[in-house]
Amino acid sequence: MRKRQMATGRARMPATPPQFWLWTLVIFAAFAGIYWWVSESKLSSAKSRTLARQRAMAQTLGTKLIPFRDDVEGWALELAKQPWMGNDVADGADLSKVQREPAVYLRLRMENAKDGKSLRSAAARSLRDGFTSCFFRQKDGVDPRKGPPCKAQADCDSGLLCNEWDVCTRPAQPYNLRLAFRALRVLSNEWSDEVNQAGSELALRVYNRDLDRTTKEDVPIAAEVLERARYLTIVLDEDPVDGLPPPAFDAGPSEPDETEEERIRRARHQARVGIWDLETKQRVFAYRVEASGRLLPVGGGRATDPRTLAAQERQSNSCALALAVKSQFNAAQAPAPGSSAGEGGDAGAVDAGSRP
């Protein structure tokens, strides 16, 4: 009879006791709990090792870089204060030294110079520009646009820097503080918080590689340059009275958009320039002036590409700002007759329309 029931599919198998499923669930839950505890313990230990390396780096390399960063942030916030502190040229300030001695440079939108966090974020977008080209003088003849191509600092030989033009060169005058702020990012509390929030060992590896790269590539160059630097120049661009101008062109899917900083710099706007002596930690120059220049084409036709036109407008405004700063220095130093003509030779094809 039973064989007939099994053959016809009507046989009933014994029911599985409920205790079996209960114990199975308990075993799987215990296994998952143990696995989670072991994984979290390993991840926590790995985070501790990463943060220990960060602290060691801060003790050895950060002793010079962190105080310098704090000074820069304090001075930038001072320069951004409202109302304007007033134009000032310190007694004994020497324009030729400021132009030729090793220097560091930072240019920001003033809107981003409200606190340390926003300033550090904006510093990552600081680039050499028309102001540096028209104001500073190269003593070693380094052309920051020429050198072996690079995509990262690791592509460059020791002592060379992968700069904003994606070429390997010796650090050029002035040194862009964007690179120093990038190096110091791994020593910040924000970076530590990101490490603590990493959810897996794979995510943590990204921070370890970041720390390795910064330790080997960015920090040594930043420390060397800042050790030699004599002056710091900060330029803060105020927003135009009428607000940000619209983008000058429609960027394609593979092209970078025009940044807010770039849009401000191609428009007429007020800019603040502060210069500090890094040996005495004293401000030697403060000036607020309109950055407004006019490009005078020399030979050939006028450019029609909107990207080129936007770049030319930024260049002429920034160069006009540099010429206004030099004029302010010269006026304070009561130059000898004929020196103003020498300065006029720096203007090139830019008609400086800046006025105090």
Coordinates of C-alpha atoms in Angstrom, one line a residue:
M1 CA 0.0 0.0 0.0
R2 CA 2.8 2.5 0.9
K3 CA 4.7 1.6 -2.2
R4 CA 1.6 2.4 -4.2
Q5 CA 1.2 5.8 -2.5
M6 CA 4.8 6.7 -3.2
A7 CA 4.4 5.7 -6.8
T8 CA 1.4 7.8 -7.2
G9 CA 2.9 10.8 -5.3
R10 CA 0.4 10.6 -2.5
A11 CA 2.9 9.6 0.2
R12 CA 3.4 12.1 2.9
M13 CA 6.9 12.8 4.1
P14 CA 7.5 13.4 7.8
A15 CA 7.2 17.1 8.7
T16 CA 10.4 19.0 9.6
P17 CA 10.4 19.9 13.3
P18 CA 10.1 23.7 13.9
Q19 CA 13.2 23.4 16.2
F20 CA 15.3 22.6 13.1
W21 CA 14.5 25.9 11.4
L22 CA 14.9 27.8 14.7
W23 CA 18.4 26.3 15.3
T24 CA 19.4 26.9 11.6
L25 CA 18.4 30.6 12.0
V26 CA 20.3 30.9 15.2
I27 CA 23.4 29.3 13.7
F28 CA 23.3 31.5 10.6
A29 CA 22.7 34.6 12.8
A30 CA 25.6 33.7 15.1
F31 CA 27.9 33.1 12.1
A32 CA 26.9 36.5 10.5
G33 CA 27.5 38.2 13.9
I34 CA 30.9 36.7 14.3
Y35 CA 31.8 37.5 10.7
W36 CA 30.7 41.1 11.2
W37 CA 32.6 41.5 14.5
V38 CA 35.8 40.1 13.0
S39 CA 35.4 42.3 9.9
E40 CA 34.7 45.4 12.0
S41 CA 37.7 44.6 14.2
K42 CA 40.0 44.3 11.3
L43 CA 38.6 47.5 9.7
S44 CA 39.0 49.4 13.0
S45 CA 42.6 48.2 13.4
A46 CA 43.3 49.2 9.8
K47 CA 41.8 52.7 10.4
S48 CA 43.9 53.0 13.5
R49 CA 47.1 52.2 11.6
T50 CA 46.2 54.8 8.9
L51 CA 45.5 57.5 11.4
A52 CA 48.7 56.6 13.3
R53 CA 50.6 57.2 10.1
Q54 CA 48.8 60.5 9.6
R55 CA 49.8 61.6 13.2
A56 CA 53.4 60.6 12.5
M57 CA 53.4 62.6 9.3
A58 CA 52.0 65.6 11.2
Q59 CA 54.7 65.4 13.8
T60 CA 57.6 65.2 11.3
L61 CA 56.4 67.2 8.3
G62 CA 53.5 69.2 9.6
T63 CA 55.4 71.2 12.2
K64 CA 56.4 73.7 9.5
L65 CA 53.5 73.3 7.1
I66 CA 50.6 73.5 9.5
P67 CA 51.6 76.8 11.2
F68 CA 52.3 78.3 7.8
R69 CA 48.8 77.2 6.6
D70 CA 47.3 78.8 9.7
D71 CA 49.1 82.0 9.1
V72 CA 47.9 82.1 5.5
E73 CA 44.3 81.5 6.5
G74 CA 44.4 84.2 9.1
W75 CA 45.9 86.7 6.7
A76 CA 43.4 85.9 4.0
L77 CA 40.5 86.3 6.4
E78 CA 42.0 89.6 7.5
L79 CA 42.2 90.8 3.9
A80 CA 38.5 89.9 3.4
K81 CA 37.2 91.8 6.3
Q82 CA 34.5 94.4 5.8
P83 CA 34.8 97.3 5.7
W84 CA 38.1 97.5 3.8
M85 CA 41.1 98.1 6.1
G86 CA 42.5 100.8 3.8
N87 CA 45.3 101.0 1.3
D88 CA 48.8 100.8 2.8
V89 CA 52.4 100.4 1.8
A90 CA 54.8 99.7 4.6
D91 CA 57.9 101.9 5.1
G92 CA 60.9 100.2 3.4
A93 CA 58.8 97.9 1.2
D94 CA 60.8 97.1 -1.9
L95 CA 58.9 96.3 -5.1
S96 CA 61.9 94.7 -6.8
K97 CA 62.4 92.3 -3.9
V98 CA 58.7 91.4 -3.8
Q99 CA 58.8 90.7 -7.5
R100 CA 62.1 88.7 -7.6
E101 CA 62.5 87.0 -4.2
P102 CA 61.1 83.5 -3.8
A103 CA 57.4 83.9 -3.2
V104 CA 54.1 82.0 -2.8
Y105 CA 50.8 83.0 -4.3
L106 CA 47.2 82.4 -3.6
R107 CA 44.2 83.8 -5.5
L108 CA 40.6 83.3 -4.4
R109 CA 37.1 84.5 -4.8
M110 CA 36.5 86.7 -1.7
E111 CA 33.2 85.0 -1.2
N112 CA 35.2 81.8 -0.3
A113 CA 37.4 83.6 2.2
K114 CA 34.9 83.4 5.1
D115 CA 36.4 80.6 7.2
G116 CA 39.2 78.1 7.1
K117 CA 37.1 75.3 5.7
S118 CA 35.7 77.2 2.7
L119 CA 39.1 78.8 2.1
R120 CA 40.9 75.4 1.9
S121 CA 38.3 74.1 -0.5
A122 CA 38.7 77.2 -2.8
A123 CA 42.5 77.1 -2.6
A124 CA 42.4 73.8 -4.6
R125 CA 41.2 75.9 -7.6
S126 CA 43.9 78.7 -7.2
L127 CA 46.0 78.9 -10.4
R128 CA 48.8 81.0 -11.8
D129 CA 47.2 83.7 -14.0
G130 CA 47.7 87.0 -15.7
F131 CA 48.6 88.7 -12.4
T132 CA 51.6 86.4 -11.8
S133 CA 52.8 86.8 -15.4
C134 CA 52.7 90.6 -15.3
F135 CA 53.8 91.2 -11.7
F136 CA 56.5 88.6 -10.8
R137 CA 59.9 88.3 -12.3
Q138 CA 61.6 84.9 -13.0
K139 CA 65.2 84.8 -11.8
D140 CA 65.9 81.2 -13.0
G141 CA 64.1 81.3 -16.3
V142 CA 61.7 78.5 -15.5
D143 CA 58.9 78.3 -18.1
P144 CA 56.0 76.6 -16.3
R145 CA 54.5 75.6 -19.7
K146 CA 57.5 73.6 -20.9
G147 CA 58.6 70.2 -19.7
P148 CA 57.8 66.4 -19.8
P149 CA 54.0 65.8 -19.8
C150 CA 52.4 64.5 -16.6
K151 CA 49.1 63.6 -15.2
A152 CA 50.1 63.1 -11.6
Q153 CA 53.1 64.0 -9.4
A154 CA 54.3 60.4 -9.6
D155 CA 55.0 61.0 -13.4
C156 CA 57.8 63.5 -12.5
D157 CA 61.4 62.9 -11.4
S158 CA 62.5 63.9 -7.9
G159 CA 62.6 67.7 -7.5
L160 CA 60.2 68.4 -10.3
L161 CA 56.6 69.4 -9.9
C162 CA 53.6 68.3 -12.0
N163 CA 52.0 71.8 -12.3
E164 CA 48.7 73.2 -13.5
W165 CA 49.8 72.9 -17.1
D166 CA 50.3 69.2 -16.7
V167 CA 54.1 69.3 -17.3
C168 CA 57.0 68.5 -15.0
T169 CA 59.1 71.5 -14.1
R170 CA 61.1 72.9 -11.2
P171 CA 58.8 74.9 -8.9
A172 CA 58.4 78.3 -10.7
Q173 CA 58.2 81.8 -9.2
P174 CA 55.8 82.3 -7.5
Y175 CA 54.9 78.9 -6.0
N176 CA 51.2 78.2 -6.2
L177 CA 49.8 77.6 -2.7
R178 CA 47.1 75.3 -4.3
L179 CA 49.7 72.5 -4.2
A180 CA 50.6 73.1 -0.6
F181 CA 46.9 73.1 0.5
R182 CA 46.5 69.8 -1.4
A183 CA 49.4 68.3 0.5
L184 CA 48.0 69.6 3.8
R185 CA 44.6 68.1 3.2
V186 CA 45.7 64.7 4.5
L187 CA 46.6 66.4 7.8
S188 CA 43.2 68.0 8.3
N189 CA 40.4 66.9 10.7
E190 CA 38.1 66.5 7.7
W191 CA 40.4 63.9 6.2
S192 CA 40.5 62.1 9.6
D193 CA 36.7 62.1 9.7
E194 CA 36.6 60.6 6.2
V195 CA 38.9 57.8 7.3
N196 CA 36.8 57.0 10.3
Q197 CA 33.7 56.9 8.1
A198 CA 35.2 54.5 5.6
G199 CA 32.9 51.5 5.4
S200 CA 35.2 48.8 4.0
E201 CA 38.9 47.9 3.6
L202 CA 38.6 48.7 -0.1
A203 CA 37.5 52.2 0.7
L204 CA 40.3 52.6 3.2
R205 CA 42.9 51.6 0.7
V206 CA 42.0 54.8 -1.2
Y207 CA 43.0 56.9 1.8
N208 CA 46.2 54.9 2.3
R209 CA 47.2 55.5 -1.3
D210 CA 46.4 59.2 -0.8
L211 CA 48.6 59.3 2.2
D212 CA 51.4 57.5 0.5
R213 CA 51.3 59.8 -2.5
T214 CA 51.2 62.9 -0.4
T215 CA 54.0 61.8 1.9
K216 CA 56.3 60.9 -1.0
E217 CA 55.4 63.5 -3.6
D218 CA 53.6 66.6 -2.5
V219 CA 54.8 67.4 1.0
P220 CA 58.6 67.3 0.4
I221 CA 58.3 69.8 -2.5
A222 CA 55.9 72.0 -0.6
A223 CA 58.2 72.0 2.5
E224 CA 61.2 72.8 0.4
V225 CA 59.6 75.7 -1.4
L226 CA 58.0 77.2 1.7
E227 CA 61.3 77.0 3.5
R228 CA 62.8 79.3 0.8
A229 CA 59.9 81.6 0.3
R230 CA 60.3 85.2 1.4
Y231 CA 57.0 86.8 0.5
L232 CA 53.3 85.7 0.3
T233 CA 50.9 87.4 -2.1
I234 CA 47.1 86.9 -1.8
V235 CA 44.6 88.3 -4.3
L236 CA 40.9 88.3 -3.4
D237 CA 38.4 88.9 -6.2
E238 CA 35.2 90.6 -5.1
D239 CA 32.0 89.7 -7.0
P240 CA 31.0 92.3 -9.6
V241 CA 28.4 94.8 -8.5
D242 CA 25.9 93.4 -11.0
G243 CA 26.6 89.8 -9.9
L244 CA 28.3 87.0 -11.8
P245 CA 28.3 87.4 -15.5
P246 CA 26.8 84.5 -17.5
P247 CA 29.1 81.8 -18.9
A248 CA 31.0 83.0 -21.9
F249 CA 30.5 79.7 -23.8
D250 CA 28.6 76.5 -23.7
A251 CA 31.0 73.8 -22.7
G252 CA 30.7 70.5 -24.5
P253 CA 30.4 67.1 -22.7
S254 CA 34.1 66.6 -22.7
E255 CA 35.1 70.2 -22.0
P256 CA 35.4 71.9 -18.6
D257 CA 32.9 74.6 -17.8
E258 CA 33.9 78.2 -17.1
T259 CA 34.3 78.4 -13.3
E260 CA 32.8 81.1 -11.2
E261 CA 36.3 82.4 -10.4
E262 CA 37.0 82.7 -14.2
R263 CA 33.7 84.5 -14.8
I264 CA 34.5 87.1 -12.2
R265 CA 38.1 87.7 -13.5
R266 CA 36.9 88.5 -17.0
A267 CA 34.5 91.1 -15.7
R268 CA 35.2 94.5 -14.2
H269 CA 35.4 94.0 -10.5
Q270 CA 37.2 95.1 -7.3
A271 CA 40.2 93.1 -6.2
R272 CA 42.1 93.1 -2.9
V273 CA 45.9 92.5 -2.9
G274 CA 47.8 91.8 0.2
I275 CA 51.6 91.0 0.5
W276 CA 53.3 89.7 3.6
D277 CA 56.9 89.4 4.6
L278 CA 57.3 85.7 5.7
E279 CA 60.4 86.4 7.8
T280 CA 58.8 89.1 9.9
K281 CA 55.2 88.0 9.5
Q282 CA 54.3 91.6 8.8
R283 CA 52.0 92.9 6.0
V284 CA 54.0 95.2 3.7
F285 CA 51.2 96.0 1.2
A286 CA 47.4 96.3 1.1
Y287 CA 45.5 97.6 -1.9
R288 CA 41.9 97.6 -3.2
V289 CA 41.4 98.6 -6.8
E290 CA 39.3 97.9 -9.8
A291 CA 40.6 95.1 -12.0
S292 CA 39.8 96.4 -15.5
G293 CA 42.0 96.3 -18.5
R294 CA 41.6 96.6 -22.2
L295 CA 43.3 94.3 -24.7
L296 CA 44.8 96.1 -27.7
P297 CA 45.3 93.6 -30.5
V298 CA 48.8 93.9 -32.1
G299 CA 48.8 92.7 -35.8
G300 CA 46.5 90.1 -37.2
G301 CA 42.8 89.9 -36.7
R302 CA 40.8 89.8 -33.5
A303 CA 40.0 86.4 -32.0
T304 CA 36.5 85.2 -32.5
D305 CA 36.4 82.0 -30.4
P306 CA 34.5 82.7 -27.2
R307 CA 36.9 80.6 -25.1
T308 CA 39.9 82.6 -26.5
L309 CA 38.1 85.9 -25.9
A310 CA 37.2 85.0 -22.3
A311 CA 40.8 84.0 -21.7
Q312 CA 42.0 87.3 -23.1
E313 CA 39.6 89.3 -21.0
R314 CA 40.8 87.5 -17.8
Q315 CA 44.4 88.1 -18.9
S316 CA 44.0 91.8 -19.5
N317 CA 42.1 92.4 -16.3
S318 CA 44.6 90.5 -14.2
C319 CA 47.5 92.2 -15.9
A320 CA 45.9 95.6 -15.4
L321 CA 45.6 94.7 -11.7
A322 CA 49.3 93.8 -11.5
L323 CA 50.2 97.2 -13.2
A324 CA 48.0 99.0 -10.7
V325 CA 49.8 97.3 -7.8
K326 CA 53.2 98.3 -9.2
S327 CA 52.0 101.9 -9.6
Q328 CA 50.9 102.0 -6.0
F329 CA 54.3 100.7 -4.9
N330 CA 56.1 103.2 -7.0
A331 CA 53.9 106.1 -5.8
A332 CA 54.7 105.2 -2.2
Q333 CA 58.4 104.8 -2.8
A334 CA 58.7 108.2 -4.6
P335 CA 60.6 106.8 -7.6
A336 CA 63.3 108.8 -9.3
P337 CA 62.5 110.7 -12.5
G338 CA 62.2 108.3 -15.4
S339 CA 61.3 105.2 -13.4
S340 CA 57.7 105.3 -14.4
A341 CA 58.6 105.0 -18.0
G342 CA 60.5 101.8 -17.2
E343 CA 57.5 100.4 -15.6
G344 CA 55.3 101.3 -18.5
G345 CA 57.3 98.9 -20.6
D346 CA 55.8 96.0 -18.7
A347 CA 52.3 96.8 -19.9
G348 CA 52.8 95.2 -23.3
A349 CA 49.5 95.2 -25.2
V350 CA 47.4 95.8 -22.2
D351 CA 45.9 99.2 -21.5
A352 CA 45.5 99.3 -17.7
G353 CA 42.2 100.9 -17.0
S354 CA 42.5 100.4 -13.3
R355 CA 41.8 103.3 -10.9
P356 CA 42.2 103.4 -7.1

